[in-house]
Amino acid sequence: MNITDIGKGILAVTITVLVFYSIGLIPGYSWNILALFGIMGIYIKNYQDIEGFLIYSFFFLSILGLLGIFDSAMNDNKEGFYVNRMKLINSNITAKQCQDVCEANRDCKFAIVPLNTSEAFPAEQHKCWLSYGVQQYKIGNANSGYDVWKNKKYKDPITIARTFAWPSTFRGRGSSRSGAMVRTTSGRWDNITIRYEQFSPMYPLNLNFSAVMKDQGWGNPTWGIYIRLEGMNGETVYQTVLKAPRSVRNVRKRRCSRYSCGRYWNWAFWNGGFWRTRYCTRCNYYTQSVAGPMIPISTYIPNLPNKKIRAVRIWAQTRGQGHMLQSSKVSYSLVAQPS
């Protein structure tokens, strides 16, 4: 064996190590499998031809570089920063594995490992953090904090905010000049749709639901104004209701009465006799409870079910038997992540 053959062998071993190292840096299992089959094909086809193996290997590495999935391309997504919200998911994991976990997690925007540890060869195991929450962002500069990768599959949450208020919106029965956007009937079971809206499929994160309303002012509590998040087939993913508050105000009223307080001489005796009864007025004040103004009420749901939704339905419903509600404003704000 001459020196040329020895050099070719060393170069072949070096190329093999570099190829398998590059496979460890490729994001996603599908690319790993394709790259592994590619290098196996090169080995099988050129197992007796070192020069052919070197040529095909260099060509294979060039393809990886052009596709932007080799180490040089991976460095474009890596930055040294701090992340506002992060949670530890594993204390012994490689940077590549940490990135794969983040990529498979719909709620993860950043994969985080200790600073300057992701370039180690062979790959070392360190702590791995994932970002979480509605607002995920990095802070600091590129040479401090942690090694941070951004998940390209992550989609930022969106906010759907709607408000239905009098007088622009009127869903009730009776006069629209009353100041009520919706009013139910007290004499029977009643159901009034305020809003039904469909949109692109998404995963709900949190919900803020509020209304300005009041009940009939007496008797048992009245339920209420409902909101329901509906799934892909119209099933209920989440539902909540706002109870109509009891609005009462006290007013001061006066009640007066007349009573006999003596007699007096009537000079016009031909009209009612010589003496006539004198009447005095006596008044007293009392407090009376009457229906008051509409009252704001709201509820906040921070953690909604991790199920896909496509519609929101809002309606007012009362069961009759004297129960009635009226509302001048209904609004909701839904934070969701596109699917």
mmCIF file of C-alpha atoms in Angstrom:
data_model
loop_
_atom_site.group_PDB
_atom_site.id
_atom_site.type_symbol
_atom_site.label_atom_id
_atom_site.label_comp_id
_atom_site.label_asym_id
_atom_site.label_seq_id
_atom_site.Cartn_x
_atom_site.Cartn_y
_atom_site.Cartn_z
ATOM 1 C CA MET A 1 0.000 0.000 0.000
ATOM 2 C CA ASN A 2 1.526 3.315 -1.078
ATOM 3 C CA ILE A 3 1.247 6.728 0.521
ATOM 4 C CA THR A 4 -1.462 7.782 -1.950
ATOM 5 C CA ASP A 5 -3.747 4.952 -0.885
ATOM 6 C CA ILE A 6 -3.130 5.750 2.790
ATOM 7 C CA GLY A 7 -4.009 9.412 2.182
ATOM 8 C CA LYS A 8 -7.174 8.425 0.352
ATOM 9 C CA GLY A 9 -8.156 6.180 3.256
ATOM 10 C CA ILE A 10 -7.602 8.925 5.830
ATOM 11 C CA LEU A 11 -9.591 11.352 3.689
ATOM 12 C CA ALA A 12 -12.413 8.814 3.336
ATOM 13 C CA VAL A 13 -12.572 8.316 7.113
ATOM 14 C CA THR A 14 -12.596 12.090 7.650
ATOM 15 C CA ILE A 15 -15.404 12.539 5.133
ATOM 16 C CA THR A 16 -17.387 9.768 6.831
ATOM 17 C CA VAL A 17 -17.059 11.432 10.241
ATOM 18 C CA LEU A 18 -18.105 14.809 8.798
ATOM 19 C CA VAL A 19 -21.111 13.312 7.044
ATOM 20 C CA PHE A 20 -22.404 11.593 10.174
ATOM 21 C CA TYR A 21 -21.725 14.732 12.209
ATOM 22 C CA SER A 22 -23.773 16.743 9.708
ATOM 23 C CA ILE A 23 -26.610 14.229 10.021
ATOM 24 C CA GLY A 24 -26.649 14.902 13.771
ATOM 25 C CA LEU A 25 -27.133 18.615 13.079
ATOM 26 C CA ILE A 26 -29.972 18.281 10.590
ATOM 27 C CA PRO A 27 -33.329 19.446 12.095
ATOM 28 C CA GLY A 28 -36.189 16.996 11.839
ATOM 29 C CA TYR A 29 -36.284 13.235 11.703
ATOM 30 C CA SER A 30 -37.306 13.091 8.031
ATOM 31 C CA TRP A 31 -34.110 14.863 6.933
ATOM 32 C CA ASN A 32 -32.096 12.535 9.170
ATOM 33 C CA ILE A 33 -33.521 9.467 7.437
ATOM 34 C CA LEU A 34 -32.991 10.881 3.937
ATOM 35 C CA ALA A 35 -29.396 11.841 4.704
ATOM 36 C CA LEU A 36 -28.694 8.432 6.234
ATOM 37 C CA PHE A 37 -30.047 6.609 3.195
ATOM 38 C CA GLY A 38 -28.022 8.900 0.955
ATOM 39 C CA ILE A 39 -24.687 8.144 2.606
ATOM 40 C CA MET A 40 -25.524 4.416 2.737
ATOM 41 C CA GLY A 41 -26.181 4.490 -0.996
ATOM 42 C CA ILE A 42 -22.814 6.125 -1.617
ATOM 43 C CA TYR A 43 -21.079 3.453 0.472
ATOM 44 C CA ILE A 44 -22.809 0.545 -1.281
ATOM 45 C CA LYS A 45 -22.187 1.885 -4.764
ATOM 46 C CA ASN A 46 -18.535 2.795 -4.229
ATOM 47 C CA TYR A 47 -17.291 0.400 -1.541
ATOM 48 C CA GLN A 48 -14.332 -0.643 -3.778
ATOM 49 C CA ASP A 49 -13.716 2.744 -5.412
ATOM 50 C CA ILE A 50 -12.263 5.251 -2.946
ATOM 51 C CA GLU A 51 -11.989 8.008 -5.532
ATOM 52 C CA GLY A 52 -15.638 7.570 -6.503
ATOM 53 C CA PHE A 53 -16.613 7.569 -2.839
ATOM 54 C CA LEU A 54 -14.778 10.849 -2.259
ATOM 55 C CA ILE A 55 -16.358 12.483 -5.302
ATOM 56 C CA TYR A 56 -19.884 11.422 -4.341
ATOM 57 C CA SER A 57 -19.317 12.374 -0.697
ATOM 58 C CA PHE A 58 -18.180 15.885 -1.596
ATOM 59 C CA PHE A 59 -21.169 16.194 -3.894
ATOM 60 C CA PHE A 60 -23.475 14.983 -1.097
ATOM 61 C CA LEU A 61 -22.046 17.499 1.369
ATOM 62 C CA SER A 62 -22.468 20.261 -1.209
ATOM 63 C CA ILE A 63 -26.139 19.364 -1.580
ATOM 64 C CA LEU A 64 -26.592 19.556 2.200
ATOM 65 C CA GLY A 65 -24.941 22.963 2.268
ATOM 66 C CA LEU A 66 -27.081 24.301 -0.580
ATOM 67 C CA LEU A 67 -30.243 23.119 1.129
ATOM 68 C CA GLY A 68 -29.250 25.133 4.190
ATOM 69 C CA ILE A 69 -29.524 22.270 6.662
ATOM 70 C CA PHE A 70 -25.874 21.740 7.496
ATOM 71 C CA ASP A 71 -24.066 23.321 10.407
ATOM 72 C CA SER A 72 -23.242 26.572 8.603
ATOM 73 C CA ALA A 73 -26.907 27.109 7.828
ATOM 74 C CA MET A 74 -27.974 26.118 11.320
ATOM 75 C CA ASN A 75 -25.867 28.894 12.809
ATOM 76 C CA ASP A 76 -28.154 31.465 11.164
ATOM 77 C CA ASN A 77 -30.958 30.445 13.541
ATOM 78 C CA LYS A 78 -28.769 30.360 16.643
ATOM 79 C CA GLU A 79 -28.297 33.519 18.684
ATOM 80 C CA GLY A 80 -27.008 34.299 22.141
ATOM 81 C CA PHE A 81 -29.902 35.958 23.974
ATOM 82 C CA TYR A 82 -32.137 35.748 26.993
ATOM 83 C CA VAL A 83 -35.772 34.630 26.633
ATOM 84 C CA ASN A 84 -38.528 36.204 28.715
ATOM 85 C CA ARG A 85 -40.365 32.987 29.674
ATOM 86 C CA MET A 86 -38.596 29.628 29.705
ATOM 87 C CA LYS A 87 -39.054 26.302 31.484
ATOM 88 C CA LEU A 88 -36.552 23.502 32.044
ATOM 89 C CA ILE A 89 -37.627 20.284 30.323
ATOM 90 C CA ASN A 90 -34.448 18.179 30.568
ATOM 91 C CA SER A 91 -31.064 18.407 32.281
ATOM 92 C CA ASN A 92 -29.200 15.947 30.042
ATOM 93 C CA ILE A 93 -29.953 16.461 26.371
ATOM 94 C CA THR A 94 -28.030 17.542 23.269
ATOM 95 C CA ALA A 95 -28.690 20.812 21.477
ATOM 96 C CA LYS A 96 -30.069 18.935 18.478
ATOM 97 C CA GLN A 97 -32.480 16.960 20.653
ATOM 98 C CA CYS A 98 -33.552 20.148 22.425
ATOM 99 C CA GLN A 99 -34.330 21.765 19.090
ATOM 100 C CA ASP A 100 -36.300 18.724 17.921
ATOM 101 C CA VAL A 101 -38.415 18.821 21.092
ATOM 102 C CA CYS A 102 -39.184 22.500 20.520
ATOM 103 C CA GLU A 103 -40.014 21.892 16.869
ATOM 104 C CA ALA A 104 -42.490 19.176 17.853
ATOM 105 C CA ASN A 105 -44.128 21.462 20.443
ATOM 106 C CA ARG A 106 -46.732 23.825 18.983
ATOM 107 C CA ASP A 107 -46.385 26.256 21.934
ATOM 108 C CA CYS A 108 -42.578 26.534 21.754
ATOM 109 C CA LYS A 109 -41.004 29.460 19.897
ATOM 110 C CA PHE A 110 -37.425 29.165 21.190
ATOM 111 C CA ALA A 111 -35.192 26.251 22.190
ATOM 112 C CA ILE A 112 -32.549 27.303 24.730
ATOM 113 C CA VAL A 113 -29.285 25.664 25.832
ATOM 114 C CA PRO A 114 -26.326 27.099 27.804
ATOM 115 C CA LEU A 115 -24.194 29.626 25.939
ATOM 116 C CA ASN A 116 -21.479 28.244 23.612
ATOM 117 C CA THR A 117 -22.391 24.603 24.238
ATOM 118 C CA SER A 118 -24.214 23.814 21.003
ATOM 119 C CA GLU A 119 -21.014 23.835 18.892
ATOM 120 C CA ALA A 120 -19.250 21.125 20.879
ATOM 121 C CA PHE A 121 -18.025 18.056 18.963
ATOM 122 C CA PRO A 122 -18.869 15.404 19.765
ATOM 123 C CA ALA A 123 -22.263 16.670 20.925
ATOM 124 C CA GLU A 124 -22.507 17.205 24.669
ATOM 125 C CA GLN A 125 -25.518 16.894 26.916
ATOM 126 C CA HIS A 126 -26.635 19.980 28.806
ATOM 127 C CA LYS A 127 -29.775 21.556 30.191
ATOM 128 C CA CYS A 128 -32.580 22.365 27.773
ATOM 129 C CA TRP A 129 -35.247 25.029 28.202
ATOM 130 C CA LEU A 130 -38.282 25.754 26.057
ATOM 131 C CA SER A 131 -40.080 29.069 25.822
ATOM 132 C CA TYR A 132 -43.807 29.149 26.580
ATOM 133 C CA GLY A 133 -46.742 31.490 27.014
ATOM 134 C CA VAL A 134 -48.667 33.904 24.833
ATOM 135 C CA GLN A 135 -45.851 36.437 24.412
ATOM 136 C CA GLN A 136 -42.414 34.912 23.784
ATOM 137 C CA TYR A 137 -39.478 37.142 22.887
ATOM 138 C CA LYS A 138 -35.720 37.317 23.312
ATOM 139 C CA ILE A 139 -33.793 40.122 24.980
ATOM 140 C CA GLY A 140 -30.149 41.059 25.423
ATOM 141 C CA ASN A 141 -27.339 40.859 22.867
ATOM 142 C CA ALA A 142 -25.928 38.120 20.674
ATOM 143 C CA ASN A 143 -23.007 37.252 22.962
ATOM 144 C CA SER A 144 -24.778 36.832 26.295
ATOM 145 C CA GLY A 145 -27.316 34.622 27.962
ATOM 146 C CA TYR A 146 -27.961 31.343 26.143
ATOM 147 C CA ASP A 147 -27.741 29.693 22.771
ATOM 148 C CA VAL A 148 -31.222 30.271 21.373
ATOM 149 C CA TRP A 149 -32.865 28.724 18.304
ATOM 150 C CA LYS A 150 -36.123 29.954 16.819
ATOM 151 C CA ASN A 151 -38.707 27.356 15.853
ATOM 152 C CA LYS A 152 -39.623 28.137 12.238
ATOM 153 C CA LYS A 153 -42.904 26.240 12.590
ATOM 154 C CA TYR A 154 -44.097 28.415 15.460
ATOM 155 C CA LYS A 155 -47.057 30.731 14.758
ATOM 156 C CA ASP A 156 -47.614 33.810 16.903
ATOM 157 C CA PRO A 157 -50.996 33.964 18.691
ATOM 158 C CA ILE A 158 -53.698 36.270 17.362
ATOM 159 C CA THR A 159 -56.416 38.155 19.240
ATOM 160 C CA ILE A 160 -60.050 38.158 18.162
ATOM 161 C CA ALA A 161 -61.880 41.009 19.912
ATOM 162 C CA ARG A 162 -65.551 41.793 19.390
ATOM 163 C CA THR A 163 -67.924 44.285 21.056
ATOM 164 C CA PHE A 164 -71.694 44.477 20.635
ATOM 165 C CA ALA A 165 -73.192 47.602 22.193
ATOM 166 C CA TRP A 166 -76.318 49.737 22.039
ATOM 167 C CA PRO A 167 -77.318 51.585 19.879
ATOM 168 C CA SER A 168 -75.178 50.251 17.008
ATOM 169 C CA THR A 169 -76.224 46.689 17.879
ATOM 170 C CA PHE A 170 -79.796 45.744 18.778
ATOM 171 C CA ARG A 171 -80.731 42.107 19.420
ATOM 172 C CA GLY A 172 -83.574 42.545 21.879
ATOM 173 C CA ARG A 173 -87.346 42.727 21.704
ATOM 174 C CA GLY A 174 -89.281 45.929 22.184
ATOM 175 C CA SER A 175 -88.092 49.471 21.680
ATOM 176 C CA SER A 176 -84.528 49.984 20.491
ATOM 177 C CA ARG A 177 -84.542 53.396 22.230
ATOM 178 C CA SER A 178 -84.508 51.840 25.697
ATOM 179 C CA GLY A 179 -80.714 51.611 25.937
ATOM 180 C CA ALA A 180 -80.712 47.806 25.948
ATOM 181 C CA MET A 181 -78.838 45.933 23.244
ATOM 182 C CA VAL A 182 -80.623 42.706 24.197
ATOM 183 C CA ARG A 183 -83.659 42.054 26.399
ATOM 184 C CA THR A 184 -85.332 38.730 27.110
ATOM 185 C CA THR A 185 -89.002 38.100 27.834
ATOM 186 C CA SER A 186 -89.935 37.403 31.462
ATOM 187 C CA GLY A 187 -93.146 35.489 30.806
ATOM 188 C CA ARG A 188 -91.584 32.471 29.062
ATOM 189 C CA TRP A 189 -88.348 30.661 28.249
ATOM 190 C CA ASP A 190 -86.362 32.884 25.909
ATOM 191 C CA ASN A 191 -83.202 32.534 23.824
ATOM 192 C CA ILE A 192 -81.702 35.343 21.729
ATOM 193 C CA THR A 193 -78.586 34.881 19.591
ATOM 194 C CA ILE A 194 -76.214 37.814 19.953
ATOM 195 C CA ARG A 195 -73.410 36.584 17.685
ATOM 196 C CA TYR A 196 -72.322 33.483 15.787
ATOM 197 C CA GLU A 197 -68.990 33.711 13.992
ATOM 198 C CA GLN A 198 -66.835 31.185 12.150
ATOM 199 C CA PHE A 199 -63.140 31.556 11.420
ATOM 200 C CA SER A 200 -60.085 29.543 10.414
ATOM 201 C CA PRO A 201 -59.254 26.612 12.730
ATOM 202 C CA MET A 202 -57.143 27.602 15.731
ATOM 203 C CA TYR A 203 -56.209 26.543 19.242
ATOM 204 C CA PRO A 204 -57.675 28.773 22.013
ATOM 205 C CA LEU A 205 -55.331 30.027 24.722
ATOM 206 C CA ASN A 206 -57.327 32.409 26.930
ATOM 207 C CA LEU A 207 -60.660 34.216 26.934
ATOM 208 C CA ASN A 208 -61.957 37.455 28.438
ATOM 209 C CA PHE A 209 -65.763 37.682 28.439
ATOM 210 C CA SER A 210 -67.708 40.687 29.769
ATOM 211 C CA ALA A 211 -71.126 42.329 29.684
ATOM 212 C CA VAL A 212 -73.026 45.315 31.080
ATOM 213 C CA MET A 213 -76.434 44.071 32.234
ATOM 214 C CA LYS A 214 -78.944 43.526 35.044
ATOM 215 C CA ASP A 215 -81.735 41.107 35.955
ATOM 216 C CA GLN A 216 -85.430 41.673 36.718
ATOM 217 C CA GLY A 217 -84.665 43.159 40.140
ATOM 218 C CA TRP A 218 -86.417 40.589 42.331
ATOM 219 C CA GLY A 219 -86.613 36.858 42.984
ATOM 220 C CA ASN A 220 -83.918 34.301 42.289
ATOM 221 C CA PRO A 221 -80.756 35.049 40.268
ATOM 222 C CA THR A 222 -81.049 34.987 36.493
ATOM 223 C CA TRP A 223 -78.713 33.173 34.113
ATOM 224 C CA GLY A 224 -77.508 34.613 31.827
ATOM 225 C CA ILE A 225 -75.414 35.515 28.781
ATOM 226 C CA TYR A 226 -73.491 32.526 27.410
ATOM 227 C CA ILE A 227 -70.431 32.083 25.211
ATOM 228 C CA ARG A 228 -69.448 28.791 23.621
ATOM 229 C CA LEU A 229 -66.328 27.792 21.686
ATOM 230 C CA GLU A 230 -67.240 25.175 19.092
ATOM 231 C CA GLY A 231 -64.945 22.550 17.608
ATOM 232 C CA MET A 232 -64.493 21.335 14.067
ATOM 233 C CA ASN A 233 -67.772 19.370 14.091
ATOM 234 C CA GLY A 234 -69.821 21.842 16.114
ATOM 235 C CA GLU A 235 -69.110 20.145 19.435
ATOM 236 C CA THR A 236 -68.652 22.209 22.588
ATOM 237 C CA VAL A 237 -64.986 22.752 23.423
ATOM 238 C CA TYR A 238 -65.635 25.275 26.208
ATOM 239 C CA GLN A 239 -68.689 27.124 27.510
ATOM 240 C CA THR A 240 -69.210 29.681 30.263
ATOM 241 C CA VAL A 241 -71.993 32.020 31.367
ATOM 242 C CA LEU A 242 -72.292 35.430 33.011
ATOM 243 C CA LYS A 243 -74.980 35.718 35.690
ATOM 244 C CA ALA A 244 -77.096 38.845 35.446
ATOM 245 C CA PRO A 245 -76.303 40.988 38.524
ATOM 246 C CA ARG A 246 -79.001 42.351 40.791
ATOM 247 C CA SER A 247 -79.084 46.115 40.378
ATOM 248 C CA VAL A 248 -80.976 47.979 43.097
ATOM 249 C CA ARG A 249 -80.917 51.633 44.098
ATOM 250 C CA ASN A 250 -82.658 53.320 47.022
ATOM 251 C CA VAL A 251 -84.762 56.410 46.436
ATOM 252 C CA ARG A 252 -86.218 58.765 49.081
ATOM 253 C CA LYS A 253 -89.935 59.385 48.750
ATOM 254 C CA ARG A 254 -92.530 61.472 50.632
ATOM 255 C CA ARG A 255 -95.963 60.270 51.754
ATOM 256 C CA CYS A 256 -98.527 62.844 52.977
ATOM 257 C CA SER A 257 -101.955 62.548 54.625
ATOM 258 C CA ARG A 258 -104.666 64.911 55.906
ATOM 259 C CA TYR A 259 -106.137 64.831 59.391
ATOM 260 C CA SER A 260 -108.635 66.870 61.406
ATOM 261 C CA CYS A 261 -106.884 69.441 63.552
ATOM 262 C CA GLY A 262 -109.759 71.589 64.934
ATOM 263 C CA ARG A 263 -112.677 73.786 63.941
ATOM 264 C CA TYR A 264 -113.034 77.383 62.828
ATOM 265 C CA TRP A 265 -115.842 79.978 62.517
ATOM 266 C CA ASN A 266 -117.374 80.155 59.141
ATOM 267 C CA TRP A 267 -118.636 83.631 58.402
ATOM 268 C CA ALA A 268 -120.348 82.355 55.336
ATOM 269 C CA PHE A 269 -122.636 80.372 57.585
ATOM 270 C CA TRP A 270 -125.159 79.985 54.828
ATOM 271 C CA ASN A 271 -122.587 77.786 53.053
ATOM 272 C CA GLY A 272 -121.746 74.899 55.371
ATOM 273 C CA GLY A 273 -122.908 76.205 58.751
ATOM 274 C CA PHE A 274 -121.300 78.376 61.398
ATOM 275 C CA TRP A 275 -118.417 75.979 62.257
ATOM 276 C CA ARG A 276 -116.269 74.054 59.847
ATOM 277 C CA THR A 277 -113.608 71.363 60.342
ATOM 278 C CA ARG A 278 -109.988 72.417 59.891
ATOM 279 C CA TYR A 279 -107.674 69.934 58.089
ATOM 280 C CA CYS A 280 -103.883 69.770 58.374
ATOM 281 C CA THR A 281 -101.318 67.915 56.264
ATOM 282 C CA ARG A 282 -98.778 65.544 57.773
ATOM 283 C CA CYS A 283 -95.867 64.137 55.668
ATOM 284 C CA ASN A 284 -93.220 61.539 56.357
ATOM 285 C CA TYR A 285 -90.243 60.323 54.294
ATOM 286 C CA TYR A 286 -89.290 56.736 53.526
ATOM 287 C CA THR A 287 -86.756 54.835 51.421
ATOM 288 C CA GLN A 288 -87.829 52.540 48.607
ATOM 289 C CA SER A 289 -85.703 50.097 46.583
ATOM 290 C CA VAL A 290 -86.134 50.289 42.811
ATOM 291 C CA ALA A 291 -84.343 48.790 39.825
ATOM 292 C CA GLY A 292 -80.925 50.322 39.315
ATOM 293 C CA PRO A 293 -78.656 50.818 36.305
ATOM 294 C CA MET A 294 -76.898 48.049 34.403
ATOM 295 C CA ILE A 295 -73.709 46.771 36.027
ATOM 296 C CA PRO A 296 -70.445 45.658 34.338
ATOM 297 C CA ILE A 297 -69.472 42.032 34.959
ATOM 298 C CA SER A 298 -66.665 39.951 33.463
ATOM 299 C CA THR A 299 -64.787 36.673 33.668
ATOM 300 C CA TYR A 300 -61.305 35.618 32.538
ATOM 301 C CA ILE A 301 -60.342 32.062 31.610
ATOM 302 C CA PRO A 302 -56.519 31.759 31.384
ATOM 303 C CA ASN A 303 -56.132 28.126 30.284
ATOM 304 C CA LEU A 304 -58.569 26.868 27.686
ATOM 305 C CA PRO A 305 -58.717 23.235 26.483
ATOM 306 C CA ASN A 306 -56.010 22.317 23.987
ATOM 307 C CA LYS A 307 -58.513 21.499 21.247
ATOM 308 C CA LYS A 308 -59.025 23.000 17.821
ATOM 309 C CA ILE A 309 -61.990 25.391 17.424
ATOM 310 C CA ARG A 310 -63.615 27.072 14.439
ATOM 311 C CA ALA A 311 -66.593 29.087 15.769
ATOM 312 C CA VAL A 312 -67.814 31.280 18.642
ATOM 313 C CA ARG A 313 -71.474 31.498 19.659
ATOM 314 C CA ILE A 314 -72.898 34.108 22.085
ATOM 315 C CA TRP A 315 -76.502 34.194 23.245
ATOM 316 C CA ALA A 316 -78.797 35.398 26.039
ATOM 317 C CA GLN A 317 -81.075 32.859 27.681
ATOM 318 C CA THR A 318 -83.624 33.017 30.511
ATOM 319 C CA ARG A 319 -86.075 30.399 31.751
ATOM 320 C CA GLY A 320 -89.210 32.506 32.139
ATOM 321 C CA GLN A 321 -91.222 32.451 35.395
ATOM 322 C CA GLY A 322 -90.467 36.135 35.882
ATOM 323 C CA HIS A 323 -86.793 35.871 34.978
ATOM 324 C CA MET A 324 -85.592 38.552 32.586
ATOM 325 C CA LEU A 325 -82.324 40.257 31.743
ATOM 326 C CA GLN A 326 -81.283 43.229 29.691
ATOM 327 C CA SER A 327 -77.829 44.212 28.539
ATOM 328 C CA SER A 328 -76.405 47.283 26.848
ATOM 329 C CA LYS A 329 -73.003 45.807 25.942
ATOM 330 C CA VAL A 330 -71.408 42.391 25.415
ATOM 331 C CA SER A 331 -67.775 41.853 24.436
ATOM 332 C CA TYR A 332 -65.156 39.137 24.299
ATOM 333 C CA SER A 333 -61.452 38.884 23.555
ATOM 334 C CA LEU A 334 -60.113 35.500 22.486
ATOM 335 C CA VAL A 335 -56.382 34.809 22.196
ATOM 336 C CA ALA A 336 -55.715 31.802 19.983
ATOM 337 C CA GLN A 337 -52.918 30.208 17.995
ATOM 338 C CA PRO A 338 -53.505 29.424 14.299
ATOM 339 C CA SER A 339 -53.346 25.737 13.487
#
